XYZ file of C-alpha atoms in Angstrom:
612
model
C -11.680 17.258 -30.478
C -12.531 15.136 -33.628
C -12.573 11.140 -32.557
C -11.077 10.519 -36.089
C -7.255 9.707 -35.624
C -5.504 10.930 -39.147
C -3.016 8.802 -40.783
C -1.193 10.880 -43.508
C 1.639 11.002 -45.472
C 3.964 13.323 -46.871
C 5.804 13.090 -50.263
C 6.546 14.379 -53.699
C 10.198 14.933 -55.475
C 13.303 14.891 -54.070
C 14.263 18.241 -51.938
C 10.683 19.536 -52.254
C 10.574 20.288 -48.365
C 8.923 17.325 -46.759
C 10.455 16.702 -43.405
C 10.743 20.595 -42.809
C 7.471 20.706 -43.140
C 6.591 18.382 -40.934
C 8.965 19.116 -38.330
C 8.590 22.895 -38.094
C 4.701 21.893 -37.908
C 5.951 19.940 -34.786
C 8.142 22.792 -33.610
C 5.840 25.380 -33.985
C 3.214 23.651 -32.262
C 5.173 22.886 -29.638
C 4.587 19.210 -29.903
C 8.744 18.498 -29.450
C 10.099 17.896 -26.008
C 12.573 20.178 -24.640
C 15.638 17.465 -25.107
C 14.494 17.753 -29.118
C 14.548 21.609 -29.060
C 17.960 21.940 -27.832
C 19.195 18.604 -29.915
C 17.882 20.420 -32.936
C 19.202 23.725 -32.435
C 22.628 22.099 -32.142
C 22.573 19.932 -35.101
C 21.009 23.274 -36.835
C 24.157 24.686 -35.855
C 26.009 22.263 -38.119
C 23.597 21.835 -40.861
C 22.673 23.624 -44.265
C 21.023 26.685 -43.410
C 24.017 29.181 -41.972
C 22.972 28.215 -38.111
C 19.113 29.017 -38.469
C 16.552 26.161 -37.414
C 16.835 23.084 -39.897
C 13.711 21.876 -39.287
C 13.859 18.530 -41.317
C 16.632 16.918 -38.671
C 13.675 16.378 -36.729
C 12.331 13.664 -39.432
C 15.494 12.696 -40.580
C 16.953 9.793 -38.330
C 19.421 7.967 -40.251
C 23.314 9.687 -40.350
C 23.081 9.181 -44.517
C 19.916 11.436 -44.477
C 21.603 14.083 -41.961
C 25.033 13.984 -44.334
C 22.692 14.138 -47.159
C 20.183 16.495 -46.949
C 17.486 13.697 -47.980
C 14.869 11.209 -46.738
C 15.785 7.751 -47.346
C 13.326 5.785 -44.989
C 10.114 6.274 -43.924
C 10.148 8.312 -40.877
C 6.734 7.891 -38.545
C 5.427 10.352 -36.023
C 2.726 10.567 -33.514
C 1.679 13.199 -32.137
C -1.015 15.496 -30.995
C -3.028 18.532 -30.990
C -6.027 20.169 -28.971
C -8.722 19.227 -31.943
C -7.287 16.291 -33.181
C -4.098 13.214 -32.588
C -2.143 12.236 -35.610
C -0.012 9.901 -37.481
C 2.104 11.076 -39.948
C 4.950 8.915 -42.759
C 7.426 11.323 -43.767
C 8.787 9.102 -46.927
C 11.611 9.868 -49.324
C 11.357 11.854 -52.450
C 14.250 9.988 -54.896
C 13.004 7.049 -57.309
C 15.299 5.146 -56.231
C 12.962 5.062 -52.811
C 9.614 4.519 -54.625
C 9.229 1.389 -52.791
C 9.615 3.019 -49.230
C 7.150 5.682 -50.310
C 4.492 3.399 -51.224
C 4.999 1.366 -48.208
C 4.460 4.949 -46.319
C 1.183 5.393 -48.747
C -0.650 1.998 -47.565
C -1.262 3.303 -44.192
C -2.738 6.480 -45.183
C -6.026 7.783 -45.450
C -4.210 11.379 -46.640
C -1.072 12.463 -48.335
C 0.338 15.853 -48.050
C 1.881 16.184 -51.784
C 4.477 18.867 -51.829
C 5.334 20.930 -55.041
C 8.246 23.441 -55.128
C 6.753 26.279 -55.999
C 10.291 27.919 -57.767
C 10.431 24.197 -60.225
C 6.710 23.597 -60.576
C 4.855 20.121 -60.843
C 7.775 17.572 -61.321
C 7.594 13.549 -62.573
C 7.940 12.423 -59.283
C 5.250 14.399 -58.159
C 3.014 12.506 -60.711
C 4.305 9.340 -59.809
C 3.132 9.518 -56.009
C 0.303 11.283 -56.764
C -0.199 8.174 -58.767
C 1.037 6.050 -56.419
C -1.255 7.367 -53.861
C -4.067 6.821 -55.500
C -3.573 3.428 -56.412
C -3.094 2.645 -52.652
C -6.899 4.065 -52.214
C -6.122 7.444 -50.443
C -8.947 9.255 -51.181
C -7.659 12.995 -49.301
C -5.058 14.972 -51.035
C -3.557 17.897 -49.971
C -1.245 19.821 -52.826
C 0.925 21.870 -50.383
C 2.872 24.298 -52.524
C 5.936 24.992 -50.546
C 9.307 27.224 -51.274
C 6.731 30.406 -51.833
C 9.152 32.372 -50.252
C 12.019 32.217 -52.873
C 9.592 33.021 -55.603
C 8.495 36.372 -54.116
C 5.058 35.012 -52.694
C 3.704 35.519 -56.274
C 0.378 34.914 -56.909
C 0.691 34.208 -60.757
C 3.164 31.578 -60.170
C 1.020 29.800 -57.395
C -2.012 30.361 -59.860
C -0.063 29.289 -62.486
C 1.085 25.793 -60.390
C -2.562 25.421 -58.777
C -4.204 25.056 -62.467
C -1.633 22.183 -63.390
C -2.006 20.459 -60.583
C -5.720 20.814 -60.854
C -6.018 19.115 -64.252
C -3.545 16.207 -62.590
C -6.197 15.757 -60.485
C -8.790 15.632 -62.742
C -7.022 13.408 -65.043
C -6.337 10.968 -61.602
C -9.920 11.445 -60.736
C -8.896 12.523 -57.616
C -12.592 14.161 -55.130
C -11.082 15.742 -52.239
C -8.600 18.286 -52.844
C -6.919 20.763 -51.556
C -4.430 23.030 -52.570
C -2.386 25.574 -49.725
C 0.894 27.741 -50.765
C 3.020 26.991 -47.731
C 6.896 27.654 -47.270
C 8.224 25.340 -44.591
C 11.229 26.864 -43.671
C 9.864 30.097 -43.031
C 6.505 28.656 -41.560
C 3.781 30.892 -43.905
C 0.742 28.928 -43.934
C 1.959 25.648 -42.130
C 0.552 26.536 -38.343
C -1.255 29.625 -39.384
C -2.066 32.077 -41.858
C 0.649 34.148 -43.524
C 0.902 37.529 -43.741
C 3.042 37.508 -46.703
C 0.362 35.522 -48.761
C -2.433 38.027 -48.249
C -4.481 37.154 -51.134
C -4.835 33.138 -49.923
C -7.778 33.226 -47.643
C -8.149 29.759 -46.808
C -6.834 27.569 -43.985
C -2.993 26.775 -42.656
C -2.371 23.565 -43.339
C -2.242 22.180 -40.050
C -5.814 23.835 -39.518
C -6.761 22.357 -42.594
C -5.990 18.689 -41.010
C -7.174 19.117 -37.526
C -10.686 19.671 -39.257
C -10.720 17.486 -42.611
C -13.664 14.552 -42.040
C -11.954 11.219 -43.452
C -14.791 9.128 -42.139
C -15.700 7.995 -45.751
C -12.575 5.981 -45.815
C -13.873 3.030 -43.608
C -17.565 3.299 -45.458
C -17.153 -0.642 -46.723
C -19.711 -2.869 -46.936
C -20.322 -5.837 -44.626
C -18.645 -7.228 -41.718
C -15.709 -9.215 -43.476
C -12.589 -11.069 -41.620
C -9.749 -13.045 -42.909
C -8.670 -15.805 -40.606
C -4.856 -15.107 -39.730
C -4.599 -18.477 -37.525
C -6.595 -21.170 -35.621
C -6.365 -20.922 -32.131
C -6.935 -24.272 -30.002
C -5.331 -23.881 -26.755
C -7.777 -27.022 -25.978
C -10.084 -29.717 -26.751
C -13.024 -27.631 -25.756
C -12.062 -24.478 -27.552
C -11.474 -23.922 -31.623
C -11.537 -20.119 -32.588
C -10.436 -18.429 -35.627
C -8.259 -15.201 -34.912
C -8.016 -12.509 -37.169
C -8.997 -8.397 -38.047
C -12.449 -7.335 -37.628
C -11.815 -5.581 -41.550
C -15.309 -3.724 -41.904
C -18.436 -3.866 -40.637
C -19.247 -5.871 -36.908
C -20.162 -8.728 -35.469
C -22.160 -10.028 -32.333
C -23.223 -13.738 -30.492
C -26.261 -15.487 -32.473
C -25.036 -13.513 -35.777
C -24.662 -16.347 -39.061
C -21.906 -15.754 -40.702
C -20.674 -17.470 -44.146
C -17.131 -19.063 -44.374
C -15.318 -18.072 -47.521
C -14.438 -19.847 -50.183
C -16.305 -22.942 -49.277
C -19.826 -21.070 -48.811
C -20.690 -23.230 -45.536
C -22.300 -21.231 -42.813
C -22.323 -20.833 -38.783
C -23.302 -19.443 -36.175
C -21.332 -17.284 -33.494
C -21.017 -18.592 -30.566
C -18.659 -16.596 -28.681
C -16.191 -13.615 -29.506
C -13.081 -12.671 -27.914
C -11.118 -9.374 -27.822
C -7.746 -9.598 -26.800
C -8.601 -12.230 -23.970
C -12.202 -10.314 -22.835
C -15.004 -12.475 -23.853
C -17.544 -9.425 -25.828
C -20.971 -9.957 -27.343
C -19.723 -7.139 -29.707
C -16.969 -6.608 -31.867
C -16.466 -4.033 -34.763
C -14.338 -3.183 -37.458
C -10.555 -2.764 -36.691
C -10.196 -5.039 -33.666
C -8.535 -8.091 -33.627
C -10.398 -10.878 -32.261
C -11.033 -14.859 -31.814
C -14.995 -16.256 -32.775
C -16.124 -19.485 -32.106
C -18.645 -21.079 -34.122
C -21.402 -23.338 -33.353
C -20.264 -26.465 -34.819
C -17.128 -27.625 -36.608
C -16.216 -26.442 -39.852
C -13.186 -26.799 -42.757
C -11.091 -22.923 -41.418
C -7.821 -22.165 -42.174
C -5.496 -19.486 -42.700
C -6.808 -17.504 -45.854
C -10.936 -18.501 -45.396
C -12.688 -15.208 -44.651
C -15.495 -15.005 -42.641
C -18.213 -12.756 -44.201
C -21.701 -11.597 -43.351
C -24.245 -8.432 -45.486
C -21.932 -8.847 -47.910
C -20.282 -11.210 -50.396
C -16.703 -10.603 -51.986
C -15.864 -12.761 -54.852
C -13.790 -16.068 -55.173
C -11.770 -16.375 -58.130
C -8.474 -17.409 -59.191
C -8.139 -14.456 -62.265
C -8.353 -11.254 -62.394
C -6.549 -7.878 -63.691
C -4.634 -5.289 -61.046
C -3.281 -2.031 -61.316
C 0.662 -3.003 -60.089
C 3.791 -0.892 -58.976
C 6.717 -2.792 -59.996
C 9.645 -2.534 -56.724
C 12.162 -5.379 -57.655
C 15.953 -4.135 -59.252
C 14.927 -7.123 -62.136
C 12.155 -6.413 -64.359
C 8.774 -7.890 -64.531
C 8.793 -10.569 -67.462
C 4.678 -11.901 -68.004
C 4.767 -15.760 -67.411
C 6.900 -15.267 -64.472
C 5.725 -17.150 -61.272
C 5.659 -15.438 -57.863
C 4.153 -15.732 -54.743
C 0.685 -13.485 -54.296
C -0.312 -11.953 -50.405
C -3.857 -11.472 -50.653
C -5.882 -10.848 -47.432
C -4.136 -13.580 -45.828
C -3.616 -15.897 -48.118
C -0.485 -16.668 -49.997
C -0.555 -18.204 -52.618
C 1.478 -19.198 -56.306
C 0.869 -16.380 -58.955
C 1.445 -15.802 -62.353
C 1.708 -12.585 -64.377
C -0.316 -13.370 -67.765
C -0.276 -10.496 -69.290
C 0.750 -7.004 -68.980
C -2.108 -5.375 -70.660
C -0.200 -1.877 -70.534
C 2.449 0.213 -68.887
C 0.848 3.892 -67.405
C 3.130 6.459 -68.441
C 3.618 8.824 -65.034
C 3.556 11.510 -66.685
C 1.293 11.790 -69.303
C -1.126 9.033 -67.970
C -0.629 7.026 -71.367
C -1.441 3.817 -71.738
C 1.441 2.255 -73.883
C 2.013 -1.296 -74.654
C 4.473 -3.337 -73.036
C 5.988 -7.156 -72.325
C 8.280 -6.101 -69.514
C 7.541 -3.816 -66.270
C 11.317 -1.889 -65.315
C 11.801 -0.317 -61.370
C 8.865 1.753 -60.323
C 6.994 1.543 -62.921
C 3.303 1.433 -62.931
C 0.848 -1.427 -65.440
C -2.018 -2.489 -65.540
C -1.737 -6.974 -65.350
C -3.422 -10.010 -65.332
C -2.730 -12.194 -63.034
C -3.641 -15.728 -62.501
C -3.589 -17.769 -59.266
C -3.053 -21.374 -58.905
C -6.340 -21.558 -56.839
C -9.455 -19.711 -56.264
C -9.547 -17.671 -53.460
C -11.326 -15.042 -51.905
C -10.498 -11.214 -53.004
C -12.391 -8.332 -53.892
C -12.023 -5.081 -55.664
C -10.436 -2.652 -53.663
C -12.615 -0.086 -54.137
C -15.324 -2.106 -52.524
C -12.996 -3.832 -49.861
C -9.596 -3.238 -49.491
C -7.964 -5.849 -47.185
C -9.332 -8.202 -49.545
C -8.212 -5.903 -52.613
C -4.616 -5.265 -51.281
C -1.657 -6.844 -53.513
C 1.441 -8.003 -53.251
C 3.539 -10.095 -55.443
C 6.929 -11.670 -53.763
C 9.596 -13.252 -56.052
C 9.521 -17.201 -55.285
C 13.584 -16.917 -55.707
C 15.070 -13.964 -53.200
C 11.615 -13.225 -51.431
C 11.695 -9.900 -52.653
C 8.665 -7.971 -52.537
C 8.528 -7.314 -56.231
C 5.542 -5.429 -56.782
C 2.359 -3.878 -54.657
C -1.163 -3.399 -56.199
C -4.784 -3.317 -56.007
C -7.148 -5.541 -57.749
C -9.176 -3.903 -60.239
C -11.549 -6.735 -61.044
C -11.810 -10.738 -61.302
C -12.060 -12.605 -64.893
C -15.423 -13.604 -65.785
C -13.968 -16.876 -67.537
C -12.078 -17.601 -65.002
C -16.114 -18.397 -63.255
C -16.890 -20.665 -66.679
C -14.034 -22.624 -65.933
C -14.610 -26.103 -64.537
C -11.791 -28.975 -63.734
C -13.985 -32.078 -64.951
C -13.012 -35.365 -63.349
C -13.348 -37.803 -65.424
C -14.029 -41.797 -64.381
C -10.967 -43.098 -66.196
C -8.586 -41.590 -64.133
C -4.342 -41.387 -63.881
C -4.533 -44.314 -61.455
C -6.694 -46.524 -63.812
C -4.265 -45.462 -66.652
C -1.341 -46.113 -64.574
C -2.699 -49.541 -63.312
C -3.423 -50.764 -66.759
C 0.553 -49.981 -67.864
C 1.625 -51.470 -64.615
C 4.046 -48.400 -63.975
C 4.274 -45.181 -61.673
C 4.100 -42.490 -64.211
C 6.832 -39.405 -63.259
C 8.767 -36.956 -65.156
C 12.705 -37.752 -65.511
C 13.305 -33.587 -65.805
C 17.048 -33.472 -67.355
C 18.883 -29.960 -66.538
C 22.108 -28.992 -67.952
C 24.136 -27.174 -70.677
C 23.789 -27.649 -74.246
C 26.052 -30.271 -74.887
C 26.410 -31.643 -71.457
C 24.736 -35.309 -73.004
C 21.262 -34.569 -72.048
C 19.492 -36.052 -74.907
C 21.983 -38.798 -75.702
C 21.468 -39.911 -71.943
C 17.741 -39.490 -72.013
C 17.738 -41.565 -75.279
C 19.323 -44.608 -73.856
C 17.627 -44.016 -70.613
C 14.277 -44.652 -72.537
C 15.598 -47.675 -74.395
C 16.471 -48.814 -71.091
C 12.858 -48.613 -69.855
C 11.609 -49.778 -72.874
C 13.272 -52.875 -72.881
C 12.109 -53.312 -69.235
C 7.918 -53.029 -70.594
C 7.255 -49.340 -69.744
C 5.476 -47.227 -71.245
C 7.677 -43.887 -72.404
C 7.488 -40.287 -74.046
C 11.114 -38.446 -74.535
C 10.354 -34.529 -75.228
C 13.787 -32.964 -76.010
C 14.482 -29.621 -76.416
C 14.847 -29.106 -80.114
C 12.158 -31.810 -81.303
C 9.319 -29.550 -78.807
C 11.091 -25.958 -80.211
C 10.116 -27.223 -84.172
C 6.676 -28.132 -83.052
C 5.111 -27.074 -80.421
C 6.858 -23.811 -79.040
C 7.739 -23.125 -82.525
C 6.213 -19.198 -82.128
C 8.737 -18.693 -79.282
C 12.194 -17.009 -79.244
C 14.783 -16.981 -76.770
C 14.481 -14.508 -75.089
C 13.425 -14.594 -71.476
C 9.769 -14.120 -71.136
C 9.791 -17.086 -74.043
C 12.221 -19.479 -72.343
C 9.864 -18.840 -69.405
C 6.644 -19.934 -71.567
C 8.847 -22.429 -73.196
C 8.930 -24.016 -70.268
C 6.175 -23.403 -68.933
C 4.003 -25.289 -71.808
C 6.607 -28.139 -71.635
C 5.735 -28.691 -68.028
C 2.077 -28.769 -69.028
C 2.765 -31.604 -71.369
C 4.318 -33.761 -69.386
C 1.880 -33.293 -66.744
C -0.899 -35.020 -69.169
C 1.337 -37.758 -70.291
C 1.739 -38.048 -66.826
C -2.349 -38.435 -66.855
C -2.148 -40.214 -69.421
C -0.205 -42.904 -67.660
C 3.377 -42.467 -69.812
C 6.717 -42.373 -68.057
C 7.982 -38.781 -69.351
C 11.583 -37.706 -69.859
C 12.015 -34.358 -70.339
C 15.363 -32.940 -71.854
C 15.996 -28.909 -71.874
C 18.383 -26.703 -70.735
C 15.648 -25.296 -68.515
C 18.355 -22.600 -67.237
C 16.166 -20.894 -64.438
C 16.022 -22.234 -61.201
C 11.990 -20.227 -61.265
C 11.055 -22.446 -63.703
C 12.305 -25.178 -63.030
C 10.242 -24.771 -59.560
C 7.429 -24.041 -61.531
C 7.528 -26.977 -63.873
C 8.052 -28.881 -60.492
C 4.422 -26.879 -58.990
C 2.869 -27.710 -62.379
C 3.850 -31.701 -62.831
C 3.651 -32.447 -58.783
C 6.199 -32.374 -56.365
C 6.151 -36.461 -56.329
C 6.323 -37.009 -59.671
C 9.523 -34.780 -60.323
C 12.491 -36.268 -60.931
C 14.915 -33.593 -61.469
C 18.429 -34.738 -63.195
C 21.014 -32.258 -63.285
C 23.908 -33.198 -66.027
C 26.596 -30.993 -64.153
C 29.386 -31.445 -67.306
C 31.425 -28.986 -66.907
C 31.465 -26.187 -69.059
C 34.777 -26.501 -70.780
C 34.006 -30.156 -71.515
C 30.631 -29.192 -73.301
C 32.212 -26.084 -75.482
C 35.174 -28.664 -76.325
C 32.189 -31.352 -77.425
C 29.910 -28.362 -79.294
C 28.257 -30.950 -81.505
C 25.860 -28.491 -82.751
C 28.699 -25.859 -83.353
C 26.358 -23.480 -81.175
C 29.756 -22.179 -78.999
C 31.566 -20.994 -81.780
C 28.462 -19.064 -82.748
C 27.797 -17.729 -79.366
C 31.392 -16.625 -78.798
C 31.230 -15.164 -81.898
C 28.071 -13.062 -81.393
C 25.805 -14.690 -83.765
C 23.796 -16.469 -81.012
C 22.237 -13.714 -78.634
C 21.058 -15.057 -75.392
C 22.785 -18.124 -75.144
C 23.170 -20.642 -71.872
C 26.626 -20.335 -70.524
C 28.025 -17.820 -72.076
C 25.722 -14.275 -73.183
C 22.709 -15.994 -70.725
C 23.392 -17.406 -67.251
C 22.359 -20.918 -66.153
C 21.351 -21.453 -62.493
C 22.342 -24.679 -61.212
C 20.244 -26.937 -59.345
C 20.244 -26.586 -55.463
C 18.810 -29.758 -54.231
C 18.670 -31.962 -57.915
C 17.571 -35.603 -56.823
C 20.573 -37.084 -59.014
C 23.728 -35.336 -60.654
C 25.624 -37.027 -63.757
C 28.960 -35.560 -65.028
C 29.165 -37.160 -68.542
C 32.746 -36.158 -68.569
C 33.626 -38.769 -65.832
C 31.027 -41.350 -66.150
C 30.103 -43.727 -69.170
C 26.563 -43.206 -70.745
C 25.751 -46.994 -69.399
C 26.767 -46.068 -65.975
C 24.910 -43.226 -65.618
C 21.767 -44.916 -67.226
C 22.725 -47.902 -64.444
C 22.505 -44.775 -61.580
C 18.924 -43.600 -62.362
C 17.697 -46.984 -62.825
C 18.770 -47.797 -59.347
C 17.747 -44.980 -57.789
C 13.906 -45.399 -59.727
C 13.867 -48.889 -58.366
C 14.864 -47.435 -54.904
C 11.832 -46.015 -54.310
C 11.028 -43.380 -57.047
C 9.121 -44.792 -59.762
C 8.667 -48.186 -60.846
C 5.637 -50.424 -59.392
């Protein structure tokens, strides 16, 4: 019996055969209980096939797949054979499912790709195949199934086995394998077919009691992320995590990434057994010889050295219902670190199909792009050919905690290595001291017209009159300067913002009290700009005027333009605006005086928010 357990996975288009090929694999085997056999002959009775065996109601769980005819969710099985024991993700063929297919695809170290042999190669079928590959399954198996309602034809298999040959090529897929199969009728799924004479090679199920996948854990180096720092004492500290690749013994040095220190090990735990040994895929607890700076996210490494960066470009699947917009910021899962992201640049969109690279600014549903993506910190990562826990992707939307997108890191920016944050011996305290103020950002939030700028005007006359030092950046004085080379739409509002908060930030440096006026719609970027400036130097001020008060005002004459269609994209009415969910002070300028609200954020700086 091989030692190797096999995790695979099944997929390709919609109503290509999947689950009935996996369960009349089970059936046929006799790897179902005897409960199962009668359950399924019942439910057969019922089903889609006149009364005969449906063999895919042993995958499908859920009542909608039953009523459907179709995978939805992933469906896992275990089970086992005389030569080998198995784990197998039957995962849905409709786009709509991507996302639960490529969840299915992580695990894997093979996928079963089925083709209907009577439709031939379909875009889904390039898409996991894709899919696959970017998730580092290195096995393929091209099972194609339905031969039985093309006559068992050898032209048209022929015919299917040289496209799907060039797919692979063009994938740069190694290990393939190609089987004609047709799951309801079992030819070539348990054993070899007598209607498909001319295919002498293995059954499928043959073919994966016997295929050697031991070149999927070939990485180099022992290398472990710390998940969590156990101290159940004063006398113990150990740092719990995955054994990832490679092993590690008592008296071994190891180095502690990103901070480069080293240590020795001085004791190891599995589970709670105290070993001298440990090795890759078991999670454990070492103890080092003296104390060092661990946390969640510091990898332990040794014969080997993955890189620490805070840039680099990744092959991505986008998952999330909204598009991908570059500039957007969103939580990165790397190893096990989390940490704030943002999407540069998409350099291109891969067409599924074709392979193509074409240019693009926004990623849609399940589509695939190659990005680069920028971290707000260095950390450790790696490519994911070389190490894939430390290669592994996935990008979570800061707003709804989506999981937005899943990818693998093709490599790390060289300049991200030249850059350098000087420090420099006149500092923002020294600046700060010299003015005699607290330097913050007053961020104002609200509709056009809601008195934004007139309030931040007479806000900074206030403070001027009082000795401080000021800078007012308004919306439409920054847009004719500055962001001049940016639009409205989305991806530039985001940038738009985006540079603003960078501003402010260094006239924060620089010692200035900033007030910052802009509709700043998005409650993203507003977070952002908060991330960027510092969390206690962000004063956010939402001007909550309502919006029939500010389309009655319309200084600008904006409204009328908007309602009128002449202004695309506008705040309130074409373009939504996302109010604040915990602003530090709200003005309505329809119910209080200019001078009163100037009053309230003067009292509530000298409160404790500001002013030295």
């Amino acid at each position: 019996m091989m030692d190797k357990l096999l995790k695979f996975i099944t997929c390709g288009s919609v109503d290509d055969g999947k689950s009935t090929l996996i369960g009349h694999m089970l059936y046929a085997a006799k790897l179902i209980f005897a409960d199962q056999e009668k359950a399924l002959i019942l439910d057969s009775k019922v089903g889609s096939r006149g009364g005969e065996i449906d063999y895919s109601l042993l995958l499908d769980g859920l009542v909608a797949e039953r009523e459907q005819g179709i995978t939805i969710d992933v469906a896992y099985r275990y089970f086992t054979t005389e030569k080998r024991s198995f784990i197998v993700a039957d995962t849905p063929g409709h786009e709509q499912y991507t996302r639960n297919m490529a969840v299915g695809a992580s695990f894997a170290d093979l996928a079963v790709i089925l083709v209907d042999a009577s439709k031939g190669i379909q875009i889904q079928t390039r898409r996991h195949a894709r899919i696959c590959a970017l998730m580092g399954i290195r096995h393929f198996v091209f099972a194609v199934n339905k031969m039985d309602l093309v006559g068992y034809e050898l032209d048209i298999f022929k015919k299917i086995e040289k496209e799907l040959n060039e797919l692979a090529a063009d994938l740069e897929l190694n290990d393939v394998k190609i089987i004609p199969v047709s799951a309801t009728e079992g030819d070539n799924v348990n054993k070899p077919s007598d209607n498909m004479s001319w295919y002498d090679g293995e059954a499928l199920l043959t073919y994966l009691e016997n295929v050697d996948v031991s070149d999927c854990d070939a990485e180099e180096g022992f290398v472990m992320p710390v998940q969590r720092v156990c101290r159940p004492d004063s006398e113990y500290r150990g740092f719990q995590g995955q054994i990832e690749s490679g092993n590690i013994s008592v008296g071994d040095s190891v180095k502690i990434l990103p901070g480069g220190e080293e240590a020795i090990v001085s004791s190891i735990y599995v589970m709670d057994e105290e070993k001298n040994t440990a090795h890759a895929g078991q999670p454990v607890s070492i103890a080092l010889d003296r104390e060092t700076d661990v946390s969640r996210g510091c990898v332990f490494v040794k014969g080997t050295m993955p890189e620490v960066s805070r840039l680099f470009r990744a092959i991505i699947l986008w998952m999330d219902d909204e598009p991908l917009i570059q500039g957007k910021n969103y939580i990165a899962m790397i190893g096990t670190k989390e940490i704030p992201a943002t999407v540069n640049q998409i350099k291109y969109r891969i067409d599924v199909n074709s392979g193509e690279h074409l240019s693009a600014t926004t990623l849609e549903k399940n589509e695939l792009a190659e990005c680069e993506i920028a971290l707000s910190e260095k950390i450790v990562l790696d490519t994911f050919v070389k190490h894939r826990a430390l290669g592994e992707l996935v990008l979570v939307d800061r707003v709804t905690n989506m999981t937005s997108a899943c990818g693998t890191i093709l490599h790390s920016m060289r300049r991200s290595d030249n850059l350098t944050w000087h420090t420099m011996d006149i500092t923002r305290e020294v600046r700060a001291g010299q003015m005699n103020q607290t330097p913050y950002t007053l961020w104002f939030t609200g509709l056009s017209g809601s008195g934004k700028s007139t309030l931040a005007n007479a806000l900074e006359k206030a403070l001027h009159m009082e000795g401080r030092h000021t800078m007012l950046l308004d919306g439409d004085n920054i847009r004719m300067g500055l962001n001049n080379n940016l639009g409205f739409e989305e991806a530039d509002r985001i940038e738009n913002i985006r540079r603003i908060a960078e501003v402010s930030k260094l006239m924060n440096d620089a010692g200035l009290i900033v007030l910052s006026s802009f509709i700043s719609p998005f409650l993203a970027d507003r977070r952002r700009a908060k991330q960027i400036i510092g969390e206690e130097s962000f004063i956010e001020i939402y001007v909550s005027t309502p919006m029939e008060e500010c389309e009655r005002r319309d200084v600008k004459g904006l409204y009328k333009k908007a309602r009128a269609g002449e202004i695309p994209n506008f705040t309130g009415v074409s373009s939504p605006y996302e109010a604040p969910e915990n602003p530090d002070i709200v003005i309505d300028t329809s119910k209080v005086s200019v001078e009163e609200s100037v009053r309230i954020i003067l009292d509530y700086l000298k409160k404790g928010r500001g002013n030295k």
